[in-house]
Amino acid sequence: MAENHKCDMCGKPATVHLTQIINNQSQKIDLCEACAQKKGMAASEAFGLSDLVAKTMTQISQTVGEALAQSSVELCPRCGMTPLQYKEAGRLGCPECYGALSSVVEPMLQQTQHAGKHLGKAPARDEAAQKRLELQAALKEAVAAERYEDAARYRDELGKLEAEPSAAK
Amino acid sequence: MSVFAQLASRKDCPRADTAGPVVIMTRIRLARNLRDCFFPDRADAQMRAHIRERCEKALGSLPAFKGGLVFDIERLNEWDKDVLVESHLISRELAQAKPGASVFISKDCNACVMVNEEDHLRMQFLRAGLQFKQAYKNAEQLDKALEKKLDFAFSDELGYLTACPTNVGTGLRGSALMHLPGLVLSGQMEKVVRAVSLLGMTVRGLSGEGSEAHGSMFQISNQQTLGEKETQILQHIEAVLGTIVEQEENARLRLIEDSPEKLFDKIGRCYGTLRHAHVLTSSEALNFLSLIRLAADLNILPPEKRPALDELIVQVQPGHLRGIVGSQSMPPAQRDIARAAFLRERMKAFPEPDFSKAGL
């Protein structure tokens, strides 16, 4: 799957591939072994991976990382639904499945919805929700542009926002 | 009190009075889900109970459902569920849902919300005749009121997230219950179904998904829910429905012009059977009543009888019939006898067909 990917940091062939799901958007980061080690140690400010993943990453050997990345076991991190289960049930498990199981959801959307983008109404949002969306977009952009310091800042702000009890409306 | 008795006690409930000759009823459905819960199928009993509690708290506080009805599906018997399905207030799927499912029905029975069906919330808005605009206005109001109380699963790319990707985006399904005896009798229905599906619409039977098209009644709805604005989706359906109405009217006209005897014979036989039969199955009754309804549309019977016929079309179905007869545990054979007796009695209010008046 990712044999041809280059390290997002230095451009050498990447051997560690990480995917994380933020608000149903999957973000992929490819790194070479050296950069993974380097970034792993400073992960909390280097890029928007959760601390857990970052810490674990330094411990993961290259081979394990590669094996994990290449086995491509798709699984919704929230509800545990697999592509096979979705195909059998015809229904997704939770809202996050849309991002996590995109390999099976996308063909389905292409077929039944002509892969359109949402143009209809959106829920009226409060300020916090609006801010959260803006930060998520900024984070995505920063990661894409390899501005990892900005990304880390956005990630921290997002974390703070989500920790606030405003989610319990 | 049975569901039948509770619905019957509501004066506003029969929506038959403004039904059109071809479009009997319009329905708008919106699918919504809570952001932080599994979809109902994936959720365990505890989570379903939690989802229900949150949805019911939000719904219960809305003025729209003040003085309305709430039913816990688990506590209803099969006949009560039949009555709700036949009244288009719940789906067959909700009737068979796992524990934790319920339905909220507004006082005027024009709005209902199913909780823990395929999605956490399925809001439905019903209107007699072709009234998408009004139905959608009601839908928008309720959606707006609910989103203040509940955090809906939504993404900017894909819109409202639903258990099945076929509903994602707007979550909007507009459908019309259409009476198409002209197209059925002239053997054109298959052609229409094919043409309509090319235009992005789905055709289903009387009671929705997987049901048969008894009495030449069909539900026609949009397939696509993503990539278009709500108003565009509804405009698209209305345009397609308009064409179908035209086709149906042409088919009726041709039946009268090309082979009036054949049509009159069919109507006469139906009238005679309904007046004098002693055993009638539900599908027979629906097919006969469909032709009597056509007769009223064609002026062969007084057109003002149409609302009464639409009421009969609902009443001859198993759940309602049990309620009318007042006996719940009736084997089907006995039910068919009771149905014929009920129709013999009710058909007395209909004059003999006057075929000399036939016209559109």
Coordinates of C-alpha atoms in Angstrom, one line a residue:
Chain A
M1 CA 0.0 0.0 0.0
A2 CA 2.5 2.7 1.1
E3 CA 5.7 1.4 -0.4
N4 CA 6.2 4.4 -2.6
H5 CA 5.5 7.0 0.1
K6 CA 8.2 9.4 1.1
C7 CA 8.9 10.6 4.6
D8 CA 6.9 13.7 5.4
M9 CA 9.9 15.2 7.1
C10 CA 13.0 14.5 5.0
G11 CA 11.7 12.9 1.8
K12 CA 13.5 9.5 2.3
P13 CA 11.5 6.4 1.7
A14 CA 9.0 6.1 4.6
T15 CA 8.7 3.0 6.6
V16 CA 6.3 4.1 9.4
H17 CA 2.8 5.0 8.3
L18 CA 0.3 6.4 10.8
T19 CA -3.3 7.2 10.2
Q20 CA -5.4 9.1 12.7
I21 CA -9.0 10.1 12.5
I22 CA -10.0 13.6 13.6
N23 CA -13.7 14.4 13.2
N24 CA -14.2 11.7 10.6
Q25 CA -11.3 12.9 8.5
S26 CA -8.5 10.5 8.3
Q27 CA -5.0 12.0 8.3
K28 CA -2.0 10.0 7.1
I29 CA 1.6 10.7 8.1
D30 CA 4.5 8.8 6.6
L31 CA 7.9 8.9 8.2
C32 CA 11.3 7.3 7.7
E33 CA 12.7 5.4 10.6
A34 CA 15.1 8.2 11.6
C35 CA 12.5 10.9 11.6
A36 CA 10.0 8.7 13.4
Q37 CA 12.5 8.2 16.2
K38 CA 13.3 11.9 16.3
K39 CA 9.7 13.1 16.2
G40 CA 8.6 10.4 18.5
M41 CA 10.7 11.8 21.3
A42 CA 9.3 15.3 20.7
A43 CA 5.9 14.0 19.5
S44 CA 3.7 16.1 21.8
E45 CA 4.7 19.3 20.1
A46 CA 5.9 17.9 16.8
F47 CA 2.6 17.0 15.2
G48 CA -1.0 16.3 16.0
L49 CA -0.9 12.7 17.1
S50 CA -2.3 11.8 20.4
D51 CA 0.2 11.5 23.2
L52 CA -0.5 7.8 23.5
V53 CA 0.3 7.1 19.9
A54 CA 3.3 9.3 20.0
K55 CA 4.8 7.6 23.0
T56 CA 4.1 4.1 21.7
M57 CA 5.6 5.1 18.4
T58 CA 9.1 5.4 19.8
Q59 CA 8.8 1.9 21.1
I60 CA 7.5 0.4 18.0
S61 CA 10.3 -1.1 15.9
Q62 CA 10.4 -0.4 12.3
T63 CA 9.2 -3.9 11.3
V64 CA 6.2 -3.8 13.6
G65 CA 5.3 -0.4 12.3
E66 CA 5.5 -1.6 8.8
A67 CA 3.6 -4.8 9.4
L68 CA 0.8 -2.8 11.1
A69 CA 0.7 -0.3 8.3
Q70 CA 0.6 -3.0 5.6
S71 CA -1.8 -5.3 7.1
S72 CA -4.3 -2.5 6.5
V73 CA -6.8 -3.8 9.1
E74 CA -9.5 -1.2 8.9
L75 CA -11.5 -0.8 12.0
C76 CA -13.6 2.0 13.4
P77 CA -11.6 3.2 16.4
R78 CA -14.8 4.1 18.2
C79 CA -17.3 1.3 17.7
G80 CA -15.0 -1.4 16.3
M81 CA -16.9 -2.0 13.1
T82 CA -15.0 -3.7 10.3
P83 CA -15.6 -3.4 6.6
L84 CA -16.9 -7.0 6.6
Q85 CA -19.4 -6.3 9.3
Y86 CA -20.6 -3.3 7.4
K87 CA -21.0 -5.3 4.3
E88 CA -23.0 -7.9 6.1
A89 CA -25.2 -5.5 8.0
G90 CA -25.5 -2.8 5.3
R91 CA -25.3 -0.2 8.1
L92 CA -22.5 1.6 9.8
G93 CA -21.9 1.4 13.5
C94 CA -21.4 5.0 14.5
P95 CA -20.8 8.4 12.9
E96 CA -17.0 7.9 12.9
C97 CA -17.3 4.9 10.6
Y98 CA -17.6 7.3 7.7
G99 CA -14.0 8.3 8.1
A100 CA -12.6 5.0 9.5
L101 CA -14.1 2.7 6.9
S102 CA -13.7 5.0 3.9
S103 CA -12.5 2.2 1.7
V104 CA -16.0 0.6 1.8
V105 CA -18.1 3.7 2.4
E106 CA -16.7 5.7 -0.5
P107 CA -17.6 3.2 -3.3
M108 CA -21.0 3.0 -1.7
L109 CA -21.3 6.8 -1.8
Q110 CA -20.1 6.9 -5.3
Q111 CA -22.7 4.4 -6.3
T112 CA -25.8 5.7 -4.5
Q113 CA -25.0 9.4 -4.0
H114 CA -22.8 10.1 -7.0
A115 CA -20.0 11.1 -4.5
G116 CA -21.5 14.5 -4.0
K117 CA -20.6 17.0 -1.4
H118 CA -23.1 18.2 1.2
L119 CA -24.9 21.4 0.0
G120 CA -27.9 21.3 2.3
K121 CA -28.5 22.9 5.7
A122 CA -26.2 22.6 8.6
P123 CA -27.0 22.6 12.3
A124 CA -26.9 26.1 13.8
R125 CA -23.7 26.0 15.8
D126 CA -22.8 27.7 19.1
E127 CA -19.5 29.6 19.3
A128 CA -17.5 26.7 20.8
A129 CA -18.6 24.3 18.0
Q130 CA -17.7 26.9 15.4
K131 CA -14.3 27.4 16.9
R132 CA -13.7 23.7 17.0
L133 CA -14.4 23.4 13.3
E134 CA -12.1 26.2 12.5
L135 CA -9.3 24.7 14.6
Q136 CA -9.8 21.3 12.9
A137 CA -9.5 22.9 9.5
A138 CA -6.4 24.9 10.5
L139 CA -4.8 21.7 12.0
K140 CA -5.4 19.8 8.8
E141 CA -4.0 22.6 6.7
A142 CA -0.9 22.9 9.0
V143 CA -0.2 19.2 8.8
A144 CA -0.6 19.2 5.1
A145 CA 1.8 22.1 4.8
E146 CA 4.2 20.4 7.3
R147 CA 3.9 23.3 9.7
Y148 CA 4.1 21.0 12.7
E149 CA 4.6 23.6 15.3
D150 CA 1.4 25.4 14.3
A151 CA -0.3 22.0 14.1
A152 CA 0.7 21.2 17.6
R153 CA -0.6 24.5 18.9
Y154 CA -4.0 23.9 17.1
R155 CA -4.0 20.4 18.5
D156 CA -3.5 21.7 22.0
E157 CA -6.2 24.3 21.7
L158 CA -8.6 21.7 20.3
G159 CA -7.8 19.4 23.2
K160 CA -8.6 22.2 25.7
L161 CA -11.8 23.0 23.9
E162 CA -12.9 19.4 23.9
A163 CA -12.1 19.0 27.6
E164 CA -14.4 21.8 28.5
P165 CA -17.8 20.6 29.8
S166 CA -19.5 22.6 26.9
A167 CA -19.9 19.2 25.2
A168 CA -22.4 18.2 27.8
K169 CA -25.0 20.6 26.4
Chain B
M1 CA -56.9 2.1 25.6
S2 CA -55.8 0.6 22.3
V3 CA -53.8 2.6 19.7
F4 CA -56.8 2.4 17.4
A5 CA -59.1 3.9 20.0
Q6 CA -56.6 6.7 20.8
L7 CA -56.1 7.6 17.2
A8 CA -59.9 7.4 16.4
S9 CA -60.6 9.8 19.2
R10 CA -58.5 12.5 17.4
K11 CA -60.7 14.5 15.1
D12 CA -57.9 16.0 13.0
C13 CA -56.2 12.7 12.3
P14 CA -57.8 11.5 9.1
R15 CA -55.9 13.5 6.5
A16 CA -58.2 12.4 3.7
D17 CA -60.2 15.5 3.2
T18 CA -57.8 17.3 0.8
A19 CA -56.3 14.3 -0.9
G20 CA -56.0 14.8 -4.7
P21 CA -57.2 12.3 -7.3
V22 CA -53.7 11.1 -8.0
V23 CA -51.5 12.2 -5.1
I24 CA -53.1 10.9 -1.9
M25 CA -50.5 12.0 0.5
T26 CA -47.1 13.8 0.8
R27 CA -44.5 12.9 3.3
I28 CA -41.2 14.4 4.3
R29 CA -38.7 12.4 6.3
L30 CA -35.5 13.7 8.0
A31 CA -32.9 11.3 9.5
R32 CA -30.8 12.6 12.4
N33 CA -28.3 11.0 14.8
L34 CA -26.6 12.0 18.0
R35 CA -23.0 12.7 17.5
D36 CA -21.6 10.7 20.4
C37 CA -23.6 7.4 20.2
F38 CA -23.5 4.3 18.1
F39 CA -26.3 3.9 15.6
P40 CA -29.3 1.9 17.0
D41 CA -28.3 -1.4 15.3
R42 CA -24.8 -1.3 16.8
A43 CA -25.9 0.0 20.2
D44 CA -26.5 -2.4 23.1
A45 CA -29.7 -2.3 25.2
Q46 CA -28.1 0.1 27.6
M47 CA -27.0 2.6 25.0
R48 CA -30.4 2.3 23.2
A49 CA -32.1 3.2 26.4
H50 CA -29.7 6.1 26.9
I51 CA -30.3 7.4 23.3
R52 CA -34.0 7.1 23.8
E53 CA -33.9 8.9 27.1
R54 CA -32.0 11.8 25.6
C55 CA -34.2 12.0 22.5
E56 CA -37.4 11.8 24.5
K57 CA -36.3 14.5 26.9
A58 CA -35.7 16.8 23.9
L59 CA -38.9 15.8 22.1
G60 CA -41.1 15.9 25.2
S61 CA -40.1 19.6 25.8
L62 CA -41.3 20.8 22.4
P63 CA -44.6 22.5 21.9
A64 CA -45.2 20.5 18.7
F65 CA -45.8 17.4 20.7
K66 CA -47.9 18.9 23.5
G67 CA -51.1 17.0 23.8
G68 CA -49.8 14.4 21.4
L69 CA -49.3 10.7 21.8
V70 CA -46.2 8.7 22.7
F71 CA -45.9 5.0 22.3
D72 CA -43.3 2.6 23.6
I73 CA -43.1 0.1 20.8
E74 CA -42.0 -2.7 23.0
R75 CA -45.2 -2.5 25.0
L76 CA -47.6 -2.5 22.0
N77 CA -49.2 -5.7 20.7
E78 CA -49.1 -6.6 17.0
W79 CA -52.5 -5.2 16.3
D80 CA -51.6 -1.8 17.8
K81 CA -48.4 -1.7 15.7
D82 CA -50.5 -2.6 12.6
V83 CA -52.7 0.4 13.2
L84 CA -49.7 2.7 13.4
V85 CA -48.2 1.3 10.2
E86 CA -51.4 1.4 8.3
S87 CA -51.8 5.1 9.4
H88 CA -48.3 5.8 8.0
L89 CA -47.2 6.9 11.5
I90 CA -44.5 4.2 12.0
S91 CA -42.5 2.0 9.6
R92 CA -42.6 -1.8 9.6
E93 CA -39.0 -1.6 10.7
L94 CA -39.8 0.3 13.8
A95 CA -42.7 -2.1 14.6
Q96 CA -40.1 -4.9 14.7
A97 CA -37.3 -2.9 16.3
K98 CA -35.3 -4.0 19.4
P99 CA -36.4 -2.7 22.8
G100 CA -35.8 1.0 23.2
A101 CA -37.9 2.1 20.2
S102 CA -40.7 4.6 20.5
V103 CA -42.7 7.1 18.5
F104 CA -43.9 10.6 19.2
I105 CA -47.0 11.7 17.4
S106 CA -48.2 15.4 17.3
K107 CA -51.7 16.3 18.4
D108 CA -52.9 16.7 14.8
C109 CA -51.1 13.5 13.7
N110 CA -49.2 15.5 10.9
A111 CA -45.8 15.0 12.5
C112 CA -44.3 12.0 14.1
V113 CA -40.8 11.1 15.2
M114 CA -39.5 7.5 15.5
V115 CA -36.8 7.0 18.0
N116 CA -34.2 4.2 17.6
E117 CA -35.4 3.0 14.2
E118 CA -32.5 2.7 11.7
D119 CA -31.3 6.1 12.9
H120 CA -31.7 7.7 16.3
L121 CA -34.3 10.0 15.0
R122 CA -36.6 9.7 12.0
M123 CA -38.9 12.7 11.8
Q124 CA -41.9 12.5 9.5
F125 CA -44.3 15.1 8.3
L126 CA -47.5 14.1 6.6
R127 CA -49.8 16.1 4.4
A128 CA -52.8 15.2 2.3
G129 CA -52.4 15.8 -1.4
L130 CA -49.3 17.3 -3.0
Q131 CA -47.8 19.6 -0.3
F132 CA -44.1 19.3 -0.2
K133 CA -43.5 22.9 0.6
Q134 CA -45.7 23.0 3.7
A135 CA -44.5 19.6 4.9
Y136 CA -40.9 20.7 4.6
K137 CA -41.6 23.9 6.4
N138 CA -42.8 21.9 9.3
A139 CA -39.8 19.6 9.1
E140 CA -37.4 22.6 9.1
Q141 CA -39.1 24.0 12.2
L142 CA -38.9 20.8 14.2
D143 CA -35.3 20.2 13.1
K144 CA -34.3 23.7 14.2
A145 CA -35.9 23.2 17.6
L146 CA -34.3 19.8 18.1
E147 CA -30.8 20.9 17.1
K148 CA -30.8 23.4 20.0
K149 CA -31.3 20.5 22.4
L150 CA -29.3 17.7 20.7
D151 CA -25.9 17.6 19.2
F152 CA -26.4 16.0 15.8
A153 CA -23.7 13.9 14.0
F154 CA -22.7 16.2 11.1
S155 CA -19.7 16.7 8.9
D156 CA -19.1 19.6 6.5
E157 CA -18.3 17.1 3.6
L158 CA -21.1 14.6 4.1
G159 CA -23.7 16.6 6.0
Y160 CA -25.9 14.7 8.5
L161 CA -24.4 11.3 9.2
T162 CA -26.8 8.4 9.0
A163 CA -26.5 4.6 9.7
C164 CA -26.9 3.9 6.0
P165 CA -24.9 6.0 3.5
T166 CA -27.9 6.1 1.3
N167 CA -29.4 8.7 3.6
V168 CA -26.4 10.7 4.4
G169 CA -26.2 14.5 3.6
T170 CA -29.6 16.1 4.0
G171 CA -31.2 12.9 5.5
L172 CA -34.2 14.1 3.5
R173 CA -36.6 11.7 1.8
G174 CA -39.6 13.2 0.2
S175 CA -42.3 10.8 -0.9
A176 CA -45.7 10.8 -2.3
L177 CA -48.4 8.2 -2.0
M178 CA -49.9 8.0 -5.5
H179 CA -53.0 6.3 -6.8
L180 CA -52.2 5.1 -10.3
P181 CA -55.1 2.8 -11.5
G182 CA -54.9 4.3 -15.1
L183 CA -51.3 3.3 -15.6
V184 CA -51.8 -0.1 -13.9
L185 CA -54.9 -1.0 -16.0
S186 CA -53.3 0.1 -19.2
G187 CA -50.2 -2.0 -18.4
Q188 CA -47.8 1.0 -18.4
M189 CA -46.7 0.8 -14.7
E190 CA -43.6 -1.2 -15.4
K191 CA -42.5 1.4 -18.0
V192 CA -43.1 4.2 -15.5
V193 CA -41.2 2.5 -12.7
R194 CA -38.2 2.1 -15.1
A195 CA -38.3 5.7 -16.3
V196 CA -38.8 7.1 -12.8
S197 CA -35.8 5.2 -11.4
L198 CA -33.7 6.6 -14.3
L199 CA -34.7 10.0 -12.9
G200 CA -33.3 9.2 -9.5
M201 CA -36.6 8.1 -7.8
T202 CA -37.6 4.9 -6.1
V203 CA -41.1 3.3 -6.4
R204 CA -42.4 1.2 -3.6
G205 CA -45.7 -0.3 -2.5
L206 CA -48.4 1.1 -0.2
S207 CA -46.7 0.5 3.1
G208 CA -43.2 1.4 2.0
E209 CA -40.1 -0.7 1.7
G210 CA -40.7 -4.3 0.6
S211 CA -44.5 -4.0 0.5
E212 CA -46.7 -4.9 -2.4
A213 CA -48.6 -2.4 -4.5
H214 CA -52.2 -3.2 -3.5
G215 CA -54.9 -1.1 -4.8
S216 CA -52.7 0.5 -7.5
M217 CA -51.1 2.6 -4.7
F218 CA -47.4 3.4 -4.9
Q219 CA -44.9 5.4 -2.9
I220 CA -42.5 7.4 -5.0
S221 CA -39.4 9.0 -3.3
N222 CA -36.0 10.5 -4.1
Q223 CA -33.0 8.1 -4.0
Q224 CA -30.2 10.6 -3.6
T225 CA -29.9 12.6 -0.4
L226 CA -26.4 14.1 -0.8
G227 CA -25.0 16.7 -3.2
E228 CA -28.2 18.8 -3.6
K229 CA -29.9 21.4 -1.4
E230 CA -33.1 20.3 0.3
T231 CA -35.1 22.7 -1.9
Q232 CA -33.5 21.3 -5.0
I233 CA -34.3 17.7 -4.0
L234 CA -37.9 18.6 -3.4
Q235 CA -38.2 20.6 -6.7
H236 CA -36.8 17.6 -8.5
I237 CA -39.4 15.2 -6.9
E238 CA -42.2 17.6 -7.6
A239 CA -41.2 17.8 -11.2
V240 CA -41.1 14.0 -11.6
L241 CA -44.4 13.6 -9.7
G242 CA -46.0 16.2 -12.0
T243 CA -45.1 14.2 -15.0
I244 CA -46.5 11.0 -13.4
V245 CA -49.7 12.8 -12.6
E246 CA -50.0 13.9 -16.3
Q247 CA -49.3 10.3 -17.5
E248 CA -51.9 8.9 -15.1
E249 CA -54.5 11.5 -16.3
N250 CA -53.8 10.6 -19.9
A251 CA -54.0 6.9 -19.2
R252 CA -57.4 7.5 -17.5
L253 CA -58.6 9.5 -20.5
R254 CA -57.6 6.9 -22.9
L255 CA -59.3 4.1 -20.9
I256 CA -62.6 6.1 -21.2
E257 CA -62.1 6.9 -24.9
D258 CA -60.7 3.7 -26.2
S259 CA -62.5 1.0 -24.3
P260 CA -65.2 2.4 -22.0
E261 CA -67.1 -0.9 -21.7
K262 CA -64.1 -2.7 -20.4
L263 CA -63.5 0.0 -17.8
F264 CA -67.2 0.3 -16.8
D265 CA -67.4 -3.5 -16.5
K266 CA -64.5 -3.5 -14.1
I267 CA -66.0 -0.7 -12.0
G268 CA -69.5 -2.3 -12.0
R269 CA -68.1 -5.6 -10.9
C270 CA -66.2 -4.0 -8.1
Y271 CA -69.2 -2.1 -6.9
G272 CA -71.3 -5.2 -7.0
T273 CA -68.8 -7.2 -5.1
L274 CA -68.3 -4.6 -2.4
R275 CA -72.0 -4.3 -2.0
H276 CA -72.7 -8.0 -1.8
A277 CA -69.6 -10.1 -1.0
H278 CA -69.4 -12.1 2.2
V279 CA -65.7 -13.0 2.2
L280 CA -63.1 -10.4 1.3
T281 CA -59.3 -10.5 1.9
S282 CA -57.5 -7.2 2.6
S283 CA -55.8 -7.1 -0.8
E284 CA -59.1 -7.9 -2.6
A285 CA -60.8 -5.1 -0.7
L286 CA -58.0 -2.6 -1.5
N287 CA -58.1 -3.5 -5.2
F288 CA -61.9 -3.1 -5.4
L289 CA -61.8 0.2 -3.4
S290 CA -59.1 1.5 -5.7
L291 CA -61.4 1.1 -8.7
I292 CA -64.3 2.7 -6.8
R293 CA -62.0 5.6 -6.1
L294 CA -61.2 5.8 -9.8
A295 CA -65.0 5.9 -10.4
A296 CA -65.3 8.8 -8.1
D297 CA -62.5 10.6 -9.9
L298 CA -64.2 10.0 -13.2
N299 CA -67.5 11.3 -11.9
I300 CA -69.2 7.9 -12.2
L301 CA -69.7 8.1 -8.5
P302 CA -70.0 11.5 -6.7
P303 CA -66.5 12.9 -6.4
E304 CA -67.2 14.2 -2.9
K305 CA -67.2 10.6 -1.8
R306 CA -63.4 10.4 -2.3
P307 CA -62.5 11.2 1.4
A308 CA -64.8 8.5 2.6
L309 CA -63.2 6.1 0.2
D310 CA -59.7 7.1 1.4
E311 CA -60.9 6.4 4.9
L312 CA -62.2 3.0 3.9
I313 CA -58.9 2.1 2.2
V314 CA -57.2 2.5 5.7
Q315 CA -60.0 0.9 7.6
V316 CA -60.1 -2.4 5.7
Q317 CA -56.5 -3.2 6.6
P318 CA -56.0 -5.8 9.3
G319 CA -55.1 -3.6 12.3
H320 CA -57.9 -1.1 11.8
L321 CA -60.5 -3.7 11.0
R322 CA -59.7 -5.5 14.3
G323 CA -60.3 -2.1 16.1
I324 CA -63.5 -1.5 14.3
V325 CA -64.9 -4.9 15.0
G326 CA -63.7 -4.7 18.5
S327 CA -62.1 -8.1 18.5
Q328 CA -58.3 -8.5 18.6
S329 CA -57.9 -12.2 18.4
M330 CA -59.6 -12.9 15.1
P331 CA -58.2 -15.5 12.8
P332 CA -57.7 -14.3 9.2
A333 CA -60.7 -16.3 7.8
Q334 CA -63.0 -14.7 10.3
R335 CA -61.5 -11.3 9.6
D336 CA -62.3 -11.6 5.9
I337 CA -65.9 -12.3 6.8
A338 CA -66.0 -9.3 9.1
R339 CA -64.3 -7.1 6.4
A340 CA -67.0 -8.0 3.8
A341 CA -69.8 -7.3 6.3
F342 CA -68.2 -4.0 7.2
L343 CA -67.9 -3.0 3.5
R344 CA -71.5 -4.2 2.7
E345 CA -72.7 -1.8 5.4
R346 CA -70.5 1.1 4.4
M347 CA -71.2 0.8 0.7
K348 CA -74.9 1.5 1.3
A349 CA -73.9 5.1 1.5
F350 CA -72.7 5.0 -2.1
P351 CA -75.2 5.5 -4.9
E352 CA -75.3 3.2 -7.9
P353 CA -72.6 4.1 -10.5
D354 CA -73.8 6.5 -13.2
F355 CA -71.7 5.6 -16.2
S356 CA -73.3 8.3 -18.4
K357 CA -71.4 10.9 -16.4
A358 CA -68.0 9.4 -17.1
G359 CA -65.3 12.0 -17.8
L360 CA -62.2 13.6 -16.4

